[in-house]
Structure formats: C-alpha cells, structure tokens
CSV table of C-alpha atoms in Angstrom, one decimal:
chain,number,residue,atom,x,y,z
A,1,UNK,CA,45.3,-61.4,87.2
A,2,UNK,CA,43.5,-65.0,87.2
A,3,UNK,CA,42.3,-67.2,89.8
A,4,UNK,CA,44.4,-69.9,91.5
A,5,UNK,CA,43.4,-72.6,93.7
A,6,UNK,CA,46.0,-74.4,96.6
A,7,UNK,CA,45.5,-77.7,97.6
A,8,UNK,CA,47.0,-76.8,101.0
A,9,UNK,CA,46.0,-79.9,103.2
A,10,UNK,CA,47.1,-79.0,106.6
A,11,UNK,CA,48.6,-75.3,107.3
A,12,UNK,CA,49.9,-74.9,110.5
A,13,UNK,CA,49.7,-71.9,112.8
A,14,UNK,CA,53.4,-70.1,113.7
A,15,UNK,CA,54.7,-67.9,116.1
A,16,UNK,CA,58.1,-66.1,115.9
A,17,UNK,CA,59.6,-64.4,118.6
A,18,UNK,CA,62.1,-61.2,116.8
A,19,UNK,CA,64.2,-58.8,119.0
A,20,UNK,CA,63.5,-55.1,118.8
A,21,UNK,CA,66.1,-53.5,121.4
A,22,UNK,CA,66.1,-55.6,123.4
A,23,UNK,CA,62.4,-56.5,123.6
A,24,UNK,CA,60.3,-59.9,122.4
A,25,UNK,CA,58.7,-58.9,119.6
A,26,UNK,CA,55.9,-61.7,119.0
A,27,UNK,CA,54.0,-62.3,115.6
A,28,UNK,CA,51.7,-65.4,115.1
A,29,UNK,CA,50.9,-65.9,111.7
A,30,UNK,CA,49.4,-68.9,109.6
A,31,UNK,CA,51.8,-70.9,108.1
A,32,UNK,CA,53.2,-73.8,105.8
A,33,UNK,CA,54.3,-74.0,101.9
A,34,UNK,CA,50.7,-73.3,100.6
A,35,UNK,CA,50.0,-70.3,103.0
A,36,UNK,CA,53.1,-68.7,102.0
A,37,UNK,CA,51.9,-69.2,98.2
A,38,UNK,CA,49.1,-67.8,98.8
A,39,UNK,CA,50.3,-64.5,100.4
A,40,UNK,CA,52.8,-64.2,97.5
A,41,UNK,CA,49.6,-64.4,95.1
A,42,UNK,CA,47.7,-62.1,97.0
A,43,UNK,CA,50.5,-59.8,96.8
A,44,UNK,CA,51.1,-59.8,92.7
A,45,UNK,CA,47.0,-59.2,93.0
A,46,UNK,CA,46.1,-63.1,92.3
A,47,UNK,CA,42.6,-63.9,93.3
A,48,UNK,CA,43.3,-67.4,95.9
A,49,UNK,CA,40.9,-70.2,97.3
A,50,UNK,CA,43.2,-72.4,99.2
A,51,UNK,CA,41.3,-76.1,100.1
A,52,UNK,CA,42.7,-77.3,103.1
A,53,UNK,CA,42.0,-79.1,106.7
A,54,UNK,CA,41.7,-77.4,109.6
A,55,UNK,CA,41.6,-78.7,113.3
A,56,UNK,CA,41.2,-78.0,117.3
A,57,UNK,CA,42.3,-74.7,118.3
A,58,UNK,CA,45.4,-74.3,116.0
A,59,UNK,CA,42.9,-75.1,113.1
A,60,UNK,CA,40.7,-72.5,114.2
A,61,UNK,CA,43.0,-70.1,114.4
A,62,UNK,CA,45.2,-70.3,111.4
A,63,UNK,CA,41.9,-70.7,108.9
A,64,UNK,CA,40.8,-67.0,110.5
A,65,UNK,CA,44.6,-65.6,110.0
A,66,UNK,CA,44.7,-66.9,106.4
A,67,UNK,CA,40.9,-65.5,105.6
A,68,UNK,CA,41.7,-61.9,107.3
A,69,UNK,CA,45.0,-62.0,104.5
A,70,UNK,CA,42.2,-62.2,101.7
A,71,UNK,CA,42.1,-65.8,100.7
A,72,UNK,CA,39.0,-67.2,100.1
A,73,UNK,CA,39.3,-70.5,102.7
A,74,UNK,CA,37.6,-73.6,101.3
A,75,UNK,CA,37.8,-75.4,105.0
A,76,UNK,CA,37.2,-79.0,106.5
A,77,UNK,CA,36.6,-79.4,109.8
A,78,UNK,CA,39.0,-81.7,111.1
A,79,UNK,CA,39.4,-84.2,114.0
A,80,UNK,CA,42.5,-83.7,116.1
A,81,UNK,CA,45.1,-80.6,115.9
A,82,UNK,CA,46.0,-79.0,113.2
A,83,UNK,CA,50.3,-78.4,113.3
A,84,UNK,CA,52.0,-75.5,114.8
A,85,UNK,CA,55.8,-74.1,115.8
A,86,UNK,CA,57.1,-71.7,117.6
A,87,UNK,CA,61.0,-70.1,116.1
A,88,UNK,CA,62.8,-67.6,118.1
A,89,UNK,CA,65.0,-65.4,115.7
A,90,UNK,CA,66.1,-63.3,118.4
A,91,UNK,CA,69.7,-64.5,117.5
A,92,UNK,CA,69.6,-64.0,113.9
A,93,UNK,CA,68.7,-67.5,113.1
A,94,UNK,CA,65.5,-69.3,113.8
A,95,UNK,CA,65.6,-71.6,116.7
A,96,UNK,CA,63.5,-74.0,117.4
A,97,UNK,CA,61.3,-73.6,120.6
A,98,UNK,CA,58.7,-76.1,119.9
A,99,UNK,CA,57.2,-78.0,117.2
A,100,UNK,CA,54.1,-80.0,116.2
A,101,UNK,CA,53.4,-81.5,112.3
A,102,UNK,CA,49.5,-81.9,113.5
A,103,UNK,CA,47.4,-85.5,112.9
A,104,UNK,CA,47.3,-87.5,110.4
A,105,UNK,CA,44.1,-86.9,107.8
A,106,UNK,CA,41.4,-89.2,108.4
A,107,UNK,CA,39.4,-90.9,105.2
A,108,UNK,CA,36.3,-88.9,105.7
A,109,UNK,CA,38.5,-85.7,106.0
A,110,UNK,CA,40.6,-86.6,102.6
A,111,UNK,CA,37.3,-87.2,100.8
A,112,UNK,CA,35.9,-83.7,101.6
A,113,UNK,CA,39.2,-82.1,100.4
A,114,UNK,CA,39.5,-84.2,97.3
A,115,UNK,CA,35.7,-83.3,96.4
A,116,UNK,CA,36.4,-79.4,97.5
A,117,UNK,CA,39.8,-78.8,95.5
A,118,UNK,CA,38.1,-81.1,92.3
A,119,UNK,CA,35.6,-78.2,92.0
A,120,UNK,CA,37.2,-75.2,93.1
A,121,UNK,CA,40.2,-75.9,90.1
A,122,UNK,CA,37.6,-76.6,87.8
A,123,UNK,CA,35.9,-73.5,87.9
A,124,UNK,CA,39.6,-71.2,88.5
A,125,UNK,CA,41.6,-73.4,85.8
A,126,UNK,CA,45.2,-73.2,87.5
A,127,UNK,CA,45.6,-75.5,90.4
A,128,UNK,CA,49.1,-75.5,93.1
A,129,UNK,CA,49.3,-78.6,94.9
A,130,UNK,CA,51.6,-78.0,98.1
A,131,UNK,CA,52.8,-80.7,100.7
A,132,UNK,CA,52.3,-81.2,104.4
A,133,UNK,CA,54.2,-80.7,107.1
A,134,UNK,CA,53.5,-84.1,108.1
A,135,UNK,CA,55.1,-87.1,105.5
A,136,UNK,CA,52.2,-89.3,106.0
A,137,UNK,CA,49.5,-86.5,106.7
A,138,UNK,CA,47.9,-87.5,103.1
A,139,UNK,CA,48.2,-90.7,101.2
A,140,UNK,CA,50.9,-90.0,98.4
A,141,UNK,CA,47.9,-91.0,96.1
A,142,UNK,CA,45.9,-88.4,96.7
A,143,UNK,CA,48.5,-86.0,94.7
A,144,UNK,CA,48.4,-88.5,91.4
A,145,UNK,CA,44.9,-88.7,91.8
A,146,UNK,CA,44.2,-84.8,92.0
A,147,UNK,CA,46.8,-84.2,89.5
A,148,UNK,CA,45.3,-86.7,86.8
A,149,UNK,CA,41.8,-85.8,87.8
A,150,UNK,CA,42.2,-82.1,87.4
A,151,UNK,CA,44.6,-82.6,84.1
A,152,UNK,CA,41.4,-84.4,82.5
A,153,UNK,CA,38.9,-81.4,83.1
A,154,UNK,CA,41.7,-79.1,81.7
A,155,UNK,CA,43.4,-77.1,84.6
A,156,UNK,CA,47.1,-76.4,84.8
A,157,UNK,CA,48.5,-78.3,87.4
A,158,UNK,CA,51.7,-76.7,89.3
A,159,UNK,CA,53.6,-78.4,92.1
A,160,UNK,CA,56.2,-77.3,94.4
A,161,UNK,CA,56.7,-81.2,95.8
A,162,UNK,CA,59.7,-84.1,96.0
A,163,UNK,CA,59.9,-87.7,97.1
A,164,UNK,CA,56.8,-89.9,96.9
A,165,UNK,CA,54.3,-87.0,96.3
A,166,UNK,CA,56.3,-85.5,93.4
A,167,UNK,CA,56.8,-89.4,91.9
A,168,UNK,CA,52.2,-90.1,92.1
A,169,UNK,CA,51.5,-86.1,90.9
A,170,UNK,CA,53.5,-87.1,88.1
A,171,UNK,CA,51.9,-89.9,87.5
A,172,UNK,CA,48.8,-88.2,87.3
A,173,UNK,CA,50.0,-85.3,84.3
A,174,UNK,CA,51.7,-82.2,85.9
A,175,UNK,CA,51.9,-78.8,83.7
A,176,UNK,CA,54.8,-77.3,85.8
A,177,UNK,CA,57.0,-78.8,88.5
A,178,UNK,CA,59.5,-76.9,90.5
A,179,UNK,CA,62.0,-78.4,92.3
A,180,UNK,CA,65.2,-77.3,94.7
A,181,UNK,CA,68.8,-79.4,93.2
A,182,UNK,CA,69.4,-80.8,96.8
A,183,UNK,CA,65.7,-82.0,96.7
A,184,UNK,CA,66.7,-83.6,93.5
A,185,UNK,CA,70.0,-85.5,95.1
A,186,UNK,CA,69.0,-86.0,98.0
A,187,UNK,CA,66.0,-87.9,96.4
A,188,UNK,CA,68.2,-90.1,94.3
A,189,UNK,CA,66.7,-88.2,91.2
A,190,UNK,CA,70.1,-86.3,90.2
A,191,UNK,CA,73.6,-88.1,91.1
A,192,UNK,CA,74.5,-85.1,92.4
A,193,UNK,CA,74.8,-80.9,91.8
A,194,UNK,CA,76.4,-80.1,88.8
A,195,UNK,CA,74.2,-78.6,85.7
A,196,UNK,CA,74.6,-81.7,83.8
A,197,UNK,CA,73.5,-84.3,86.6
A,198,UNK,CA,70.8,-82.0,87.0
A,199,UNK,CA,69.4,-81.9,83.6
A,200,UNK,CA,69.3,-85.3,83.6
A,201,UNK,CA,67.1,-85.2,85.9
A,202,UNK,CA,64.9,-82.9,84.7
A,203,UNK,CA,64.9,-84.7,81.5
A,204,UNK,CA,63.7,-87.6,83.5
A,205,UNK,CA,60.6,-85.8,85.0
A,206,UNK,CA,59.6,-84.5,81.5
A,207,UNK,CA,59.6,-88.5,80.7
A,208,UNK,CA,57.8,-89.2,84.1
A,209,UNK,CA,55.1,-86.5,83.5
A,210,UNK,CA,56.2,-82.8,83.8
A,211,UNK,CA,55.5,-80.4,81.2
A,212,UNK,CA,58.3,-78.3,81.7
A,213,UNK,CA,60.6,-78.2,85.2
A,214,UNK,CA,62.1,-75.7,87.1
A,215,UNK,CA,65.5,-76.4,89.7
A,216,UNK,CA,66.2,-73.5,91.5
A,217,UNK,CA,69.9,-74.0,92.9
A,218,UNK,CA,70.0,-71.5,95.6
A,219,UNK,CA,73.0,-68.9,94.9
A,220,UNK,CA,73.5,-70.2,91.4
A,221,UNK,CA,71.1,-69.8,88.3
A,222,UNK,CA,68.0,-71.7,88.3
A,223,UNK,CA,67.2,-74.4,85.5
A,224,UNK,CA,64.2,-74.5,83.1
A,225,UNK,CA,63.2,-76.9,80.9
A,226,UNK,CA,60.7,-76.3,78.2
A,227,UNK,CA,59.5,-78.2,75.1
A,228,UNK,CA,62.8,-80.0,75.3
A,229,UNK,CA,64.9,-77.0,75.8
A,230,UNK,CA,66.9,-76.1,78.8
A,231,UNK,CA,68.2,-72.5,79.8
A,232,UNK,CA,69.1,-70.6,82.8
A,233,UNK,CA,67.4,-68.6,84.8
A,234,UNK,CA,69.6,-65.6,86.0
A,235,UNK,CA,68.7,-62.8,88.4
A,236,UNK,CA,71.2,-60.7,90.5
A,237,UNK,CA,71.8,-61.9,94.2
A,238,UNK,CA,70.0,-59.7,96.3
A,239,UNK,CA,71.1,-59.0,100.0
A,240,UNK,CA,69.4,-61.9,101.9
A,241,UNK,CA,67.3,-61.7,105.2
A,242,UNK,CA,65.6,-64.9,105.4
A,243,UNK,CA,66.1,-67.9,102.1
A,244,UNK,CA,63.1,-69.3,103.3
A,245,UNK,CA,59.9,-68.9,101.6
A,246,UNK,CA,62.0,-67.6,98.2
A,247,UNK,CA,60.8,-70.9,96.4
A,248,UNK,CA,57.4,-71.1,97.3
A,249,UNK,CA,57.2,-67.5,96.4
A,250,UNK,CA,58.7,-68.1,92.9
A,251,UNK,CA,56.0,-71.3,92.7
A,252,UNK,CA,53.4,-68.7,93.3
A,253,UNK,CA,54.8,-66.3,90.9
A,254,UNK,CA,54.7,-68.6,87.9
A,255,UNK,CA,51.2,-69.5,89.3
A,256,UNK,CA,49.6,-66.5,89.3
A,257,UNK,CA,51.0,-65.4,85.2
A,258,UNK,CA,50.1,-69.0,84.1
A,259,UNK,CA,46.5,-68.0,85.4
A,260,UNK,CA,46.4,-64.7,83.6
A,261,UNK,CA,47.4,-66.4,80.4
A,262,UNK,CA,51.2,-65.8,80.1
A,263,UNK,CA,53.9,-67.6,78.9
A,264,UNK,CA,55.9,-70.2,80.9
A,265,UNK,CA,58.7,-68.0,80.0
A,266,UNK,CA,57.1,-64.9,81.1
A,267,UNK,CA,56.0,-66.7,84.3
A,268,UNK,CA,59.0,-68.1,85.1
A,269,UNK,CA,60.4,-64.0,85.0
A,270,UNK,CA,57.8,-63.0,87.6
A,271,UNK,CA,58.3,-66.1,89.5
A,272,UNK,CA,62.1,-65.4,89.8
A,273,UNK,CA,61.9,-61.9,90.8
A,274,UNK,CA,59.1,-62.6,93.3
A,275,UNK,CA,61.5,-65.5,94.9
A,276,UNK,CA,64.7,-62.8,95.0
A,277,UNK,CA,62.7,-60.0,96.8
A,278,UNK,CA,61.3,-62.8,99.1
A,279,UNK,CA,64.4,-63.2,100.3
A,280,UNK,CA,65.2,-59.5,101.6
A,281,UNK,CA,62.1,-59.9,103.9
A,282,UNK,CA,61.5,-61.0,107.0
A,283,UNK,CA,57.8,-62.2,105.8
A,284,UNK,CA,57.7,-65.6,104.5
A,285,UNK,CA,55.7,-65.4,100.9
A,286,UNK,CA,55.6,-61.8,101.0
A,287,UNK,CA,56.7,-59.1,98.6
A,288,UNK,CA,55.6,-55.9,97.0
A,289,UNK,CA,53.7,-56.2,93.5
A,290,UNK,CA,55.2,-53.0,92.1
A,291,UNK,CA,59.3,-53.7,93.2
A,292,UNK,CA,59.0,-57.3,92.1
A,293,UNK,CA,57.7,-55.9,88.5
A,294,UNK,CA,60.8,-53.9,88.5
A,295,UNK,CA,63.2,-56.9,89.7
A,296,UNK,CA,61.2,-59.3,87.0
A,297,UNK,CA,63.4,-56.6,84.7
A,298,UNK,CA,66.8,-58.1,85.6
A,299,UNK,CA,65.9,-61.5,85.0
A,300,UNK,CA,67.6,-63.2,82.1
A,301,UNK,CA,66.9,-66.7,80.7
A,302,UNK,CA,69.1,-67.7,78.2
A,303,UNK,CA,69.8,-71.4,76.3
A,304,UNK,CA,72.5,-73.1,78.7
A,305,UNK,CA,74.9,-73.8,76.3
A,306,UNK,CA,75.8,-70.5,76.1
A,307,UNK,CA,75.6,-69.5,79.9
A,308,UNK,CA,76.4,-73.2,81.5
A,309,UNK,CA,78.3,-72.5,85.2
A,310,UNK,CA,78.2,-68.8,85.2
A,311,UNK,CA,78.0,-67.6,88.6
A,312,UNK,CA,75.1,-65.7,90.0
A,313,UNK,CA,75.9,-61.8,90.8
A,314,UNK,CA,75.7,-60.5,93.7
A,315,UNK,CA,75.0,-56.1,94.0
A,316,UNK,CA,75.3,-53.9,96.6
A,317,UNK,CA,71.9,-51.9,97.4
A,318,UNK,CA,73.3,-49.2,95.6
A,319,UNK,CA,74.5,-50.7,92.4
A,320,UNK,CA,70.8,-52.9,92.4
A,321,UNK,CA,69.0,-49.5,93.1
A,322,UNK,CA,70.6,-48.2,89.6
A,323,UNK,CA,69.9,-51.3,87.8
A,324,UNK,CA,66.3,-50.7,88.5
A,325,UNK,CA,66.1,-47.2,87.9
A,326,UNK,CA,67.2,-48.1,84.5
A,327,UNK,CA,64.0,-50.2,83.7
C-alpha cells in the first residue's frame, strides 16, 4: 500500500464508559473523523502522517495515543485545549456525559499546519482533508486553499466534508468527495432523499469541483459518480453494533487504494466493505485487513438505471458466513 497524509486539525481525546457484567469498563482513546481514518488505514496496512494541532493536556494526550496506533504525527503545539468527550454506552446507546469542541486555531497555529500538511502531501501524493469538531475551529478557506494548493503540485485530494468547508475545498479542485444524503439535504444541496434529487446533486458538485462523488445513504445503496456516470454501490447489510465511524472508514478505504494506484472503482470496493465491517464493531475506524478483503467480494456497483431503488439486503451471520466462504 501507498502513503496517505490527513489534514486532521484538531482531534480530540475520548473516553467511553461500556458495561461488562455489571462493571464500568473505561477506554480512552484519541478521537475525531481524521483519527478514525487513520486507524482504518493503518488497518488495510496504509502507511499515515496525520498534520494536526494539539493542545494543553487533552492535546498531549491524544497526539501520544494516535503515535502508539502507528501514525506518524506531524504536531503543532497549540495554545488552549485541544477537544474532548466522554459517552457512556452502558445502555446500549451512547450518552452524553460531557463534552468539549476545544479552541479555536489561532493564525500562527493555522500557518504551521498549512506549511506541515503542504509538504507532507507533496512528498505521499494522496491527501484526506477531514473537519473539526469545532465549525469555526479553521477558517473555511483554509480547505480551498489546501485543496487548490495541493491539486497544483499533483496530489489526489479526498474529502469527507459538507457545508462551507465542502463549498471552499471545492473550490480549490477535489479528486474525490464523499458525502452522507442527509448531509446533502440538510445542506440545501439535494431537495431532498430520493436517487434522483440526489444525483442532482452530485451532478452539481462534479460542476462545482469534484472529480467523482460518492453519497452513501445509510441502509440503502451508496451513489457513485464517475466520468459522468452514476451507479450504485451495493453491499449486504451486515448486523450493526455501532453506524458511527462506517463512513470515515469507507473514506479511508478509497484513500488508501487510490494511494496504491487503484481504480476509483476498485477503491470505492475496498472503501465499502471497510465501511460495512466498521459497523459490526465497537471500535470506531477499525476493522480487520484480511475480513474486509473478503467482504470487498460482495460489493457490486452496477449503472443505476438498471438497479435504481433496490433495497439493500440484509443476512443473517450465517447466510453472510456462506457468502464469504464462496469467495
């Protein structure tokens, strides 16, 4: 596999309290959209350097969990606190106990992460730029900036963003965007769910600056659009733990083939099945290289015409066990 560089401007530490028997069980882990990227490359054996802003005791913390994973941390020392939350899933749903997005970037901080990520896409040639926790925790123009910036000195540019940092990194040249359908309508972008609305949409980013799009729409097949062609993305429903981390984990997917030289098709295969086995962990962003190969074997993308609405399928452990055994 290749090399892929996050622009991951301010992770946040987590702790999750889980019951076993009856008793806390507590994990702290470093957190955040590019974090749980990264672990998903680390996992299909991507090499990662994630740029990002780290500060005050939370800072100091996560940037030592995310180095002892394997990723090579390109840190700035920042002013302030870096975010944090703590979730209690003791119920079987994540409660929130307490929160904190973390401060606002300052100018000097921005510059060294700008000048960091610049070089460190340059040299690995595949670049994710992920969001903050925090709306305003980066000027919006950073993204079209980095995007446009890294675009000229040739790197594939991948993003996992909506609203106003989606709207600048396309403005800047973006190879791949992915995308959730509610993002999408709740953005204004699609007038609402249904495949047609959404390909609208899509169409509308490829004018705006996307390569190709992805729209993953949760239970239903995801959407791809490619050199003016859109298919579906289809992949059996697999027995969910936790939904959450399933899309950055099929944004690190495509990632991490794009770097190796694969197709957008190919990656969008890997990306897919990384997402779906995402999903029967507890783990955000993680996943087992060897099971996910197997998975990326039940993935079908076929023109939308001919598979426009069809529902996603849903098998029992058993039945999915077979399916894979037949690889």
């Amino acid at each position: 596999m290749g090399t892929v560089v996050i622009f991951a401007p301010s992770p946040v530490l987590t702790v999750t309290v889980e019951d076993i028997d009856g008793t806390a069980d507590i994990h702290v882990h470093a957190g955040g959209q590019g974090v749980w990227q990264a672990r998903m490359l680390l996992a299909l054996g991507t090499s990662v350097t994630m740029c990002g802003v780290f500060s005050g005791e939370t800072g100091r913390v996560a940037r030592h969990l995310i180095s002892d994973e394997g990723v090579r941390v390109l840190s700035v020392e920042g002013q302030g606190n870096s975010g944090a939350y703590i979730h209690d899933r003791r119920g079987g749903e994540r409660r929130v106990v307490a929160e904190s997005p973390g401060d606002q970037l300052t100018r000097h901080e921005l510059d060294q992460l700008y000048g960091l990520t610049l070089q460190a896409g340059m040299d690995a040639g595949t670049v994710i730029l992920s969001g903050a926790v925090r709306e305003d925790a980066v000027p919006v123009d950073v993204y079209r900036r980095l995007a446009a910036d890294l675009g000229t000195a040739g790197c594939t540019v991948v993003t996992d963003l909506a609203g106003e940092r989606l709207a600048a990194a396309l403005a800047g040249g973006l190879a791949v965007v992915k995308i959730a359908d509610n993002e999408l309508v709740d953005s204004g972008r699609a007038a609402g769910p249904e495949p047609h609305q959404l390909v609208e949409a899509m169409r509308t980013l490829a004018d705006e600056g996307a390569r190709s799009v992805i729209v993953t729409r949760a239970h239903h097949p995801s959407l791809l659009l490619d050199e003016g062609e859109v298919s579906e993305v289809h992949m059996p429903e697999l027995q969910s733990v936790d939904p959450h981390g399933a899309g950055d984990s099929l944004t690190a997917g495509v990632a991490a083939v794009l770097a190796d030289g694969g197709s957008l098709h190919e990656a969008v295969v890997l990306g897919t099945a990384a997402g779906a086995q995402n999903v029967t962990r507890h783990g955000l962003g993680s996943g087992e290289a060897e099971a996910i190969r197997r998975l990326a074997g039940l993935v079908r993308i076929v023109p939308l015409e001919a598979g426009e609405a069809e529902p996603a399928q849903q098998l029992s452990p058993d039945e999915l066990a077979r399916k894979i055994r037949e690889q």
